[in-house]
Coordinates of N, CA and C in Angstrom, one line a residue:
Chain W
X175 N 49.3 137.7 135.9 CA 50.3 137.3 134.9 C 50.1 135.8 134.6
X176 N 50.6 135.5 133.4 CA 50.5 134.1 133.0 C 51.5 133.3 133.8
X177 N 51.1 132.0 134.2 CA 52.0 131.2 135.0 C 53.0 130.5 134.1
X178 N 53.7 129.5 134.7 CA 54.6 128.6 134.0 C 53.7 127.6 133.2
X179 N 54.0 127.5 132.0 CA 53.2 126.6 131.2 C 54.1 125.5 130.6
X180 N 53.5 124.3 130.6 CA 54.3 123.1 130.1 C 53.4 122.4 129.1
X181 N 54.1 121.9 128.1 CA 53.5 121.2 127.0 C 54.3 120.0 126.6
X182 N 53.7 118.8 126.3 CA 52.3 118.5 126.5 C 52.0 118.3 128.0
X183 N 50.7 118.1 128.3 CA 50.4 117.8 129.7 C 50.6 116.3 129.9
X184 N 50.4 115.5 128.9 CA 50.6 114.0 128.9 C 51.3 113.6 127.6
X185 N 52.1 112.6 127.8 CA 52.8 112.0 126.6 C 53.0 110.5 126.9
X186 N 52.5 109.7 125.9 CA 52.7 108.3 126.0 C 53.5 107.8 124.8
X187 N 54.7 107.3 125.0 CA 55.6 106.9 124.0 C 56.1 105.5 124.2
X188 N 56.6 104.8 123.2 CA 57.2 103.5 123.4 C 58.7 103.6 123.7
X189 N 59.2 102.6 124.4 CA 60.6 102.5 124.7 C 61.4 102.7 123.4
X190 N 62.4 103.5 123.4 CA 63.3 103.7 122.3 C 62.9 105.0 121.5
X191 N 61.7 105.5 121.7 CA 61.3 106.7 121.0 C 61.9 107.9 121.6
X192 N 61.7 109.0 121.0 CA 62.2 110.3 121.5 C 61.0 111.2 121.9
X193 N 61.1 111.9 123.0 CA 60.1 112.9 123.4 C 60.7 114.2 123.8
X194 N 60.1 115.3 123.4 CA 60.6 116.6 123.8 C 59.5 117.3 124.6
X195 N 59.9 117.7 125.8 CA 59.0 118.4 126.7 C 59.3 119.9 126.6
X196 N 58.3 120.7 126.7 CA 58.6 122.2 126.6 C 58.1 122.9 127.9
X197 N 58.8 123.9 128.3 CA 58.4 124.8 129.4 C 58.6 126.2 129.0
X198 N 57.5 127.0 129.2 CA 57.5 128.4 129.0 C 57.5 129.0 130.4
X199 N 58.5 129.7 130.9 CA 58.5 130.3 132.2 C 57.7 131.6 132.2
X200 N 57.5 132.1 133.4 CA 56.9 133.4 133.5 C 57.8 134.4 132.8
X201 N 57.2 135.3 132.1 CA 58.0 136.3 131.4 C 58.9 137.1 132.3
X202 N 60.2 137.2 132.0 CA 61.1 138.0 132.8 C 61.8 137.2 133.9
X203 N 61.4 135.9 134.0 CA 62.1 135.0 135.0 C 63.4 134.4 134.3
X204 N 64.5 134.8 134.9 CA 65.8 134.3 134.3 C 66.1 132.9 134.8
X205 N 65.6 132.6 136.0 CA 65.9 131.2 136.5 C 64.9 130.2 136.0
X206 N 65.3 129.1 135.5 CA 64.4 128.1 135.1 C 64.9 126.7 135.6
X207 N 64.1 125.9 136.2 CA 64.4 124.7 136.8 C 63.6 123.5 136.2
X208 N 64.2 122.4 136.1 CA 63.5 121.2 135.8 C 63.6 120.2 136.9
X209 N 62.4 119.6 137.3 CA 62.4 118.6 138.4 C 61.6 117.4 137.8
X210 N 61.8 116.3 138.4 CA 61.1 115.1 138.0 C 60.6 114.3 139.2
X211 N 59.4 113.7 139.0 CA 58.9 112.8 140.0 C 58.6 111.5 139.4
X212 N 59.3 110.5 139.8 CA 59.1 109.1 139.4 C 58.0 108.6 140.3
X213 N 57.1 107.7 139.7 CA 56.0 107.2 140.5 C 56.3 106.8 141.9
X214 N 55.5 107.5 142.8 CA 55.7 107.1 144.2 C 56.9 107.6 144.9
X215 N 57.8 108.3 144.2 CA 59.0 108.8 144.8 C 59.0 110.3 145.0
X216 N 60.0 110.8 145.5 CA 60.1 112.2 145.8 C 60.3 113.0 144.5
X217 N 60.0 114.3 144.5 CA 60.3 115.2 143.4 C 61.8 115.5 143.4
X218 N 62.5 115.2 142.3 CA 64.0 115.4 142.3 C 64.4 116.5 141.3
X219 N 65.4 117.3 141.7 CA 66.0 118.3 140.9 C 66.7 117.7 139.7
X220 N 66.5 118.2 138.6 CA 67.3 117.8 137.4 C 68.3 118.8 137.0
X221 N 67.9 120.1 136.7 CA 68.9 121.1 136.3 C 68.3 122.5 136.5
X222 N 69.2 123.4 136.3 CA 68.9 124.8 136.6 C 69.6 125.7 135.5
X223 N 68.8 126.5 134.8 CA 69.3 127.5 133.8 C 69.2 128.9 134.5
X224 N 70.2 129.7 134.2 CA 70.1 131.1 134.4 C 70.2 131.7 133.0
X225 N 69.1 132.3 132.6 CA 69.0 132.7 131.1 C 69.3 131.5 130.3
X226 N 70.2 131.6 129.3 CA 70.4 130.4 128.4 C 71.5 129.5 128.9
X227 N 72.1 129.8 130.1 CA 73.2 129.0 130.5 C 72.8 128.0 131.6
X228 N 73.4 126.8 131.4 CA 73.2 125.8 132.4 C 74.0 126.1 133.7
X229 N 73.3 126.4 134.8 CA 74.0 126.7 136.0 C 74.4 125.5 136.8
X230 N 73.5 124.5 136.7 CA 73.7 123.3 137.5 C 72.9 122.2 136.8
X231 N 73.6 121.1 136.4 CA 72.9 120.0 135.8 C 73.2 118.7 136.5
X232 N 73.5 118.8 137.7 CA 73.9 117.7 138.5 C 72.9 116.6 138.7
X233 N 71.6 117.0 138.5 CA 70.5 116.1 138.7 C 70.1 115.3 137.5
X234 N 70.7 115.6 136.3 CA 70.4 114.9 135.1 C 70.8 113.5 135.2
X235 N 69.9 112.5 134.9 CA 70.1 111.1 135.2 C 71.2 110.5 134.3
X236 N 71.2 110.9 133.1 CA 72.2 110.3 132.2 C 72.2 111.1 130.8
X237 N 73.0 110.6 129.9 CA 73.2 111.4 128.7 C 72.0 111.2 127.7
X238 N 71.0 110.5 128.1 CA 69.8 110.4 127.2 C 69.0 111.6 127.4
X239 N 69.3 112.4 128.4 CA 68.5 113.6 128.6 C 69.3 114.9 128.2
X240 N 68.6 115.7 127.4 CA 69.2 116.9 126.9 C 68.3 118.1 127.1
X241 N 68.8 119.1 127.9 CA 68.0 120.3 128.1 C 68.6 121.5 127.4
X242 N 67.7 122.3 126.8 CA 68.2 123.5 126.2 C 67.3 124.7 126.5
X243 N 67.9 125.9 126.4 CA 67.1 127.1 126.6 C 67.7 128.2 125.7
X244 N 67.5 128.0 124.5 CA 68.1 128.9 123.5 C 67.4 130.2 123.6
X245 N 68.2 131.3 123.7 CA 67.6 132.6 123.8 C 67.2 133.0 125.2
X246 N 67.3 132.1 126.1 CA 66.9 132.4 127.5 C 65.5 132.5 127.7
X247 N 64.6 132.0 126.8 CA 63.2 132.1 127.1 C 62.6 130.7 127.5
X248 N 62.0 130.1 126.5 CA 61.4 128.8 126.9 C 62.6 127.7 126.9
X249 N 62.3 126.6 127.5 CA 63.2 125.5 127.6 C 62.6 124.2 127.1
X250 N 63.4 123.4 126.5 CA 63.0 122.0 126.1 C 63.8 121.0 126.9
X251 N 63.2 119.9 127.1 CA 63.9 118.7 127.7 C 63.6 117.5 126.8
X252 N 64.7 117.0 126.2 CA 64.5 115.9 125.3 C 65.0 114.6 125.9
X253 N 64.3 113.6 125.7 CA 64.7 112.3 126.2 C 64.8 111.4 124.9
X254 N 66.1 110.9 124.7 CA 66.3 110.1 123.5 C 67.5 109.1 123.7
X255 N 67.3 107.8 123.6 CA 66.0 107.2 123.5 C 65.3 107.0 124.9
X256 N 64.0 107.0 124.9 CA 63.3 106.9 126.2 C 63.4 105.4 126.7
X257 N 63.5 105.3 128.0 CA 63.5 104.0 128.6 C 62.3 103.9 129.6
X258 N 61.9 102.7 130.0 CA 60.8 102.6 130.9 C 60.9 103.4 132.2
X259 N 62.1 103.4 132.7 CA 62.3 104.1 134.0 C 62.2 105.6 133.9
X260 N 62.1 106.1 132.7 CA 61.9 107.6 132.5 C 60.5 108.1 132.8
X261 N 59.6 107.1 132.9 CA 58.2 107.5 133.2 C 58.1 108.3 134.5
X262 N 57.3 109.3 134.5 CA 57.1 110.1 135.6 C 56.5 111.4 135.3
X263 N 56.5 112.3 136.2 CA 56.0 113.7 136.0 C 57.1 114.6 136.0
X264 N 57.3 115.4 134.9 CA 58.4 116.4 134.8 C 57.8 117.8 135.0
X265 N 58.4 118.4 136.1 CA 57.9 119.7 136.4 C 59.0 120.8 136.0
X266 N 58.5 121.9 135.6 CA 59.3 123.1 135.3 C 58.9 124.1 136.4
X267 N 59.9 124.9 136.7 CA 59.7 126.0 137.7 C 60.5 127.2 137.2
X268 N 60.1 128.4 137.5 CA 60.9 129.6 137.2 C 60.8 130.6 138.4
X269 N 61.8 131.5 138.4 CA 61.8 132.5 139.4 C 62.6 133.7 138.9
X270 N 62.5 134.8 139.5 CA 63.2 136.0 139.1 C 64.7 135.9 139.7
X271 N 65.5 136.6 139.0 CA 66.8 136.8 139.6 C 66.7 137.8 140.7
X272 N 67.7 137.9 141.6 CA 67.5 138.9 142.7 C 67.7 138.1 144.0
X273 N 66.8 138.4 145.0 CA 67.0 137.8 146.3 C 67.0 136.3 146.1
X274 N 67.9 135.6 146.9 CA 68.0 134.2 146.8 C 66.7 133.5 147.2
X275 N 65.8 134.2 148.0 CA 64.6 133.5 148.4 C 63.4 133.9 147.5
X276 N 63.7 134.4 146.3 CA 62.6 134.6 145.4 C 61.8 133.3 145.2
X277 N 60.5 133.4 145.2 CA 59.7 132.2 145.2 C 59.7 131.5 143.9
X278 N 59.7 130.2 143.9 CA 59.6 129.3 142.7 C 58.2 129.2 142.3
X279 N 57.9 129.4 141.0 CA 56.6 129.2 140.4 C 56.7 127.9 139.5
X280 N 55.8 127.0 139.9 CA 55.8 125.7 139.1 C 54.8 125.7 138.1
X281 N 55.1 124.9 137.0 CA 54.0 124.5 136.1 C 53.2 123.3 136.5
X282 N 52.2 122.9 135.7 CA 51.4 121.8 136.0 C 52.1 120.4 135.8
X283 N 53.2 120.5 135.1 CA 53.9 119.2 134.9 C 53.5 118.5 133.6
X284 N 54.4 117.7 133.1 CA 54.1 116.8 132.0 C 54.2 115.4 132.5
X285 N 53.1 114.7 132.3 CA 53.2 113.2 132.7 C 53.7 112.4 131.5
X286 N 54.8 111.8 131.7 CA 55.4 111.0 130.6 C 55.3 109.5 131.0
X287 N 54.7 108.8 130.1 CA 54.6 107.3 130.2 C 55.3 106.6 129.1
X288 N 56.3 105.8 129.4 CA 57.1 105.1 128.5 C 56.6 103.6 128.6
X289 N 56.1 103.1 127.4 CA 55.6 101.7 127.5 C 56.5 100.7 126.7
Chain S
X218 N 74.1 113.8 152.0 CA 73.2 114.6 151.3 C 71.9 114.8 152.2
X219 N 71.3 115.9 152.0 CA 70.1 116.2 152.8 C 69.0 115.3 152.4
X220 N 68.1 115.0 153.3 CA 66.9 114.3 153.0 C 65.7 114.8 153.8
X221 N 64.6 114.5 153.3 CA 63.3 114.9 153.9 C 62.4 113.7 154.0
X222 N 61.9 113.5 155.2 CA 61.0 112.4 155.4 C 59.6 112.8 155.7
X223 N 58.7 112.3 155.0 CA 57.3 112.5 155.3 C 56.7 111.1 155.6
X224 N 56.3 110.9 156.8 CA 56.0 109.6 157.2 C 54.6 109.1 156.8
X225 N 53.7 110.1 156.6 CA 52.3 109.8 156.2 C 52.2 109.8 154.7
X226 N 52.0 108.7 154.1 CA 51.9 108.8 152.6 C 50.4 109.0 152.2
X227 N 49.5 108.5 152.9 CA 48.1 108.7 152.6 C 47.4 109.0 153.9
X228 N 46.6 110.1 153.9 CA 45.8 110.4 155.0 C 44.3 110.7 154.6
X229 N 43.4 110.1 155.3 CA 42.0 110.3 155.0 C 41.3 110.9 156.2
X230 N 40.7 112.0 156.0 CA 40.0 112.7 157.1 C 38.6 113.1 156.7
X231 N 37.8 113.3 157.7 CA 36.4 113.8 157.5 C 36.5 115.4 157.6
X232 N 35.6 116.1 157.0 CA 35.6 117.5 157.1 C 35.5 117.9 158.6
X233 N 36.2 119.0 159.0 CA 36.3 119.5 160.3 C 37.3 118.8 161.2
X234 N 37.8 117.7 160.8 CA 38.8 117.1 161.6 C 40.1 117.9 161.6
X235 N 40.9 117.7 162.6 CA 42.2 118.4 162.6 C 43.3 117.6 161.8
X236 N 44.2 118.3 161.3 CA 45.3 117.7 160.4 C 46.6 118.0 161.0
X237 N 47.5 117.0 161.0 CA 48.9 117.2 161.2 C 49.7 116.2 160.4
X238 N 50.5 116.8 159.5 CA 51.4 116.0 158.6 C 52.8 116.2 159.0
X239 N 53.5 115.0 159.2 CA 54.8 115.1 159.7 C 55.9 115.3 158.6
X240 N 56.9 116.0 159.0 CA 58.0 116.3 158.1 C 59.3 116.4 159.0
X241 N 60.3 115.6 158.6 CA 61.6 115.6 159.3 C 62.7 115.8 158.3
X242 N 63.6 116.6 158.6 CA 64.8 116.8 157.7 C 66.0 116.3 158.4
X243 N 67.1 116.2 157.6 CA 68.2 115.4 158.0 C 69.4 116.2 158.6
X244 N 69.4 117.5 158.5 CA 70.6 118.1 158.9 C 70.3 119.3 159.9
X245 N 71.3 119.7 160.6 CA 71.2 120.8 161.6 C 71.7 122.1 161.0
X246 N 72.0 123.0 161.9 CA 72.6 124.3 161.4 C 71.4 125.2 160.9
X247 N 71.8 126.1 160.1 CA 70.8 127.0 159.5 C 69.9 126.2 158.5
X248 N 68.7 126.4 158.7 CA 67.8 125.6 157.8 C 66.6 126.5 157.4
X249 N 66.2 126.2 156.2 CA 65.0 126.9 155.6 C 64.1 125.8 155.2
X250 N 62.8 125.9 155.4 CA 61.8 124.9 155.2 C 60.6 125.3 154.5
X251 N 60.1 124.5 153.7 CA 58.9 124.8 152.8 C 57.9 123.7 152.9
X252 N 56.6 124.1 152.7 CA 55.6 123.2 152.4 C 54.9 123.6 151.1
X253 N 54.8 122.7 150.2 CA 54.2 123.0 148.9 C 52.9 122.1 148.8
X254 N 51.9 122.5 148.1 CA 50.7 121.8 147.9 C 50.4 121.7 146.4
X255 N 49.9 120.5 146.0 CA 49.4 120.4 144.6 C 48.0 119.9 144.7
X256 N 47.0 120.8 144.3 CA 45.6 120.4 144.2 C 45.4 119.6 142.9
X257 N 44.4 118.8 142.9 CA 44.2 118.0 141.7 C 44.1 118.8 140.4
X258 N 45.0 118.4 139.4 CA 45.0 119.1 138.2 C 45.7 120.5 138.1
X259 N 46.3 120.8 139.2 CA 46.9 122.2 139.3 C 48.4 122.0 139.5
X260 N 49.1 123.2 139.5 CA 50.5 123.2 139.7 C 50.9 123.2 141.2
X261 N 52.1 122.8 141.5 CA 52.6 122.9 142.8 C 52.6 124.4 143.2
X262 N 52.2 124.7 144.4 CA 52.2 126.1 144.9 C 52.7 126.1 146.3
X263 N 53.3 127.2 146.7 CA 53.9 127.4 148.0 C 52.8 127.6 149.0
X264 N 52.8 126.8 150.1 CA 51.8 126.9 151.2 C 52.3 127.8 152.3
X265 N 53.6 127.5 152.7 CA 54.2 128.4 153.7 C 55.7 128.1 153.7
X266 N 56.5 128.9 154.3 CA 57.9 128.8 154.4 C 58.4 129.3 155.7
X267 N 59.6 128.7 156.1 CA 60.3 129.2 157.3 C 61.7 129.5 156.9
X268 N 62.1 130.8 157.2 CA 63.5 131.2 157.0 C 64.2 131.5 158.3
X269 N 63.5 132.3 159.2 CA 64.1 132.6 160.5 C 62.9 133.2 161.3
X270 N 63.3 133.5 162.6 CA 62.3 134.2 163.4 C 61.3 133.2 164.1
X271 N 60.1 133.6 164.2 CA 59.1 132.9 164.9 C 59.0 131.5 164.3
X272 N 59.2 130.4 165.1 CA 59.1 129.1 164.6 C 57.7 128.6 164.2
X273 N 56.7 129.4 164.6 CA 55.4 129.0 164.2 C 55.0 129.9 163.0
X274 N 54.9 129.3 161.9 CA 54.7 130.0 160.6 C 53.2 129.8 160.1
X275 N 52.6 130.9 159.8 CA 51.3 130.9 159.2 C 51.4 130.9 157.7
X276 N 50.5 130.1 157.1 CA 50.5 130.1 155.6 C 49.1 130.4 155.1
X277 N 48.9 130.1 153.8 CA 47.6 130.4 153.2 C 46.6 129.3 153.6
X278 N 45.3 129.7 153.5 CA 44.2 128.8 153.7 C 44.2 128.2 155.1
X279 N 44.7 128.9 156.1 CA 44.5 128.5 157.5 C 45.6 127.4 157.9
X280 N 46.6 127.2 157.1 CA 47.6 126.2 157.4 C 48.7 126.9 158.3
X281 N 49.3 126.1 159.1 CA 50.5 126.6 159.8 C 51.5 125.5 160.0
X282 N 52.7 125.8 160.3 CA 53.7 124.8 160.5 C 54.6 125.3 161.6
X283 N 55.1 124.3 162.4 CA 56.0 124.7 163.5 C 57.4 124.0 163.3
X284 N 58.4 124.9 163.3 CA 59.8 124.4 163.2 C 60.3 124.1 164.6
X285 N 60.6 122.9 164.8 CA 61.2 122.4 166.1 C 62.6 121.9 165.8
X286 N 63.6 122.8 166.2 CA 65.0 122.5 165.8 C 65.5 121.2 166.5
X287 N 65.1 121.0 167.7 CA 65.6 119.9 168.5 C 65.1 118.6 167.9
X288 N 64.0 118.6 167.2 CA 63.4 117.4 166.7 C 63.6 117.3 165.2
X289 N 64.3 118.3 164.6 CA 64.5 118.3 163.1 C 63.1 118.2 162.4
X290 N 62.1 118.9 162.9 CA 60.8 118.7 162.4 C 60.2 120.0 161.9
X291 N 59.2 119.9 161.0 CA 58.5 121.0 160.5 C 57.1 120.5 160.1
X292 N 56.3 120.1 161.1 CA 55.0 119.5 160.8 C 54.0 120.6 160.4
X293 N 53.2 120.2 159.5 CA 52.1 121.0 159.0 C 50.8 120.7 159.7
X294 N 50.1 121.8 160.0 CA 48.8 121.6 160.8 C 47.7 122.5 160.2
X295 N 46.5 122.0 160.5 CA 45.3 122.8 160.2 C 44.3 122.3 161.2
X296 N 43.6 123.2 161.9 CA 42.7 122.8 163.0 C 41.5 122.1 162.5
X297 N 41.0 122.6 161.3 CA 39.7 122.0 160.8 C 39.8 122.0 159.3
X298 N 39.9 120.8 158.7 CA 40.1 120.7 157.3 C 38.8 120.8 156.5
X299 N 38.9 121.2 155.3 CA 37.7 121.2 154.4 C 37.9 120.3 153.2
X300 N 36.8 120.0 152.5 CA 36.9 119.1 151.4 C 37.9 119.7 150.4
X301 N 37.9 121.0 150.3 CA 38.8 121.6 149.3 C 40.3 121.5 149.6
X302 N 40.6 120.9 150.8 CA 42.0 120.7 151.1 C 42.6 119.4 150.6
X303 N 41.7 118.6 149.9 CA 42.1 117.4 149.3 C 43.2 117.8 148.3
X304 N 44.4 117.2 148.4 CA 45.5 117.6 147.6 C 46.7 116.7 148.1
X305 N 47.9 116.9 147.4 CA 49.1 116.3 147.8 C 50.0 117.3 148.4
X306 N 50.6 117.0 149.5 CA 51.4 118.0 150.3 C 52.9 117.5 150.3
X307 N 53.8 118.5 150.0 CA 55.2 118.2 150.0 C 56.0 119.1 150.9
X308 N 56.8 118.5 151.7 CA 57.8 119.2 152.5 C 59.1 119.3 151.7
X309 N 59.8 120.4 151.9 CA 61.0 120.6 151.1 C 62.0 121.4 151.9
X310 N 63.3 121.2 151.6 CA 64.4 122.0 152.1 C 65.3 122.3 150.9
X311 N 66.0 123.4 151.0 CA 67.0 123.7 149.9 C 68.2 122.8 150.1
X312 N 68.7 122.4 148.9 CA 70.0 121.7 149.0 C 71.0 122.6 149.6
X313 N 71.8 122.1 150.5 CA 72.8 122.9 151.3 C 73.7 123.7 150.4
X314 N 73.9 124.9 150.7 CA 74.9 125.8 150.0 C 74.6 126.0 148.5
X315 N 73.3 126.0 148.2 CA 72.9 126.2 146.8 C 71.8 127.3 146.7
X316 N 71.6 128.1 147.7 CA 70.5 129.0 147.6 C 69.2 128.4 148.0
X317 N 68.1 129.0 147.7 CA 66.8 128.5 148.2 C 66.0 127.8 147.2
X318 N 66.5 127.6 146.0 CA 65.6 127.1 145.0 C 65.9 125.7 144.4
X319 N 67.1 125.2 144.7 CA 67.4 123.8 144.4 C 66.9 123.0 145.6
X320 N 65.7 122.5 145.4 CA 65.0 121.9 146.6 C 65.1 120.4 146.7
X321 N 65.1 119.9 147.9 CA 65.1 118.5 148.2 C 63.7 118.2 148.7
X322 N 62.9 117.4 148.1 CA 61.5 117.2 148.5 C 61.3 115.9 149.3
X323 N 60.3 115.8 150.1 CA 59.9 114.6 150.6 C 59.0 113.8 149.6
X324 N 58.6 112.6 149.9 CA 57.8 111.8 149.0 C 56.4 112.3 148.8
X325 N 55.9 113.2 149.7 CA 54.6 113.7 149.5 C 53.6 112.9 150.4
X326 N 52.6 113.6 150.8 CA 51.4 113.0 151.5 C 50.2 113.4 150.8
X327 N 49.5 112.3 150.4 CA 48.2 112.5 149.7 C 47.1 112.6 150.7
X328 N 46.4 113.7 150.8 CA 45.3 113.9 151.8 C 44.0 113.9 151.0
X329 N 43.1 113.1 151.6 CA 41.7 113.0 151.0 C 40.8 113.4 152.2
X330 N 40.0 114.5 151.9 CA 39.0 114.9 152.9 C 37.6 114.6 152.4
X331 N 37.0 113.8 153.2 CA 35.6 113.4 152.7 C 34.6 114.3 153.3
X332 N 33.6 114.7 152.5 CA 32.6 115.7 153.0 C 31.7 115.1 154.0

C-alpha cells in the first residue's frame, strides 16, 4: 500500500509569506495527525482530525496556523503569515479507526525554512 | 504534563559495538511506551512498543527495550549495531487519557555507526 505522502518535501519562504503544506494519508485512514519538530527540539503534536472533523487542535501554536481536511481525505496546513520560529519539520501521520492502539504511519515530513 | 527525556543526543559507535539509548518518562501508573526510528531520508517508523506483559520487548532489526517501572525507564538496546542502524531514534509515550496516538516525544538521539 502507498504510505503517507507529504508535499512539498522542502519549502523555503520569507518571513511574512504564506505556505501551505499538504498531507495525503493512507487510503481508508480516518485519523490524521500533524506534528512539528522545531530544530533540536522534540516532535510535538499539533492537531488531530477524525475524517473531516478536528478532534483535537490543542497543539496548534497560534492563529497563524490553519489546518483543513475537506472531504476527509487529504489535509492541508497553512501558515499565514510565516514567522522565523515556524521553521522546522512538519510531520503528518495517519491511522485506522478501531482499536486505540492502531499503529501510526508517518510521512517523510516537510522541512520548512522561514528566512 | 507528561515528558520524555532522552539523555543521549548524539551517539557514535563502531560496527559490532553494543548500543543502549536511555529513555525516561515522567509519570507512573499505566504506561505505554514506544520507540520510533527515522533513517536518513525516510519516514518515522515504529521500532517497538510496550503495552503490557513481558517488560522486555523485542522489536524489528534486532532491537529490544526493557520497561523498568521503578526507574521510569524504557531503554533501547541492541547487542551489535550495524552501519545501517545509523538513524535518529525517538522515545515516546501517549499523552495521558488521549488514547495511544497523541504522542509526547523525546528530543531524539542521533546514532552514527561507523563501518
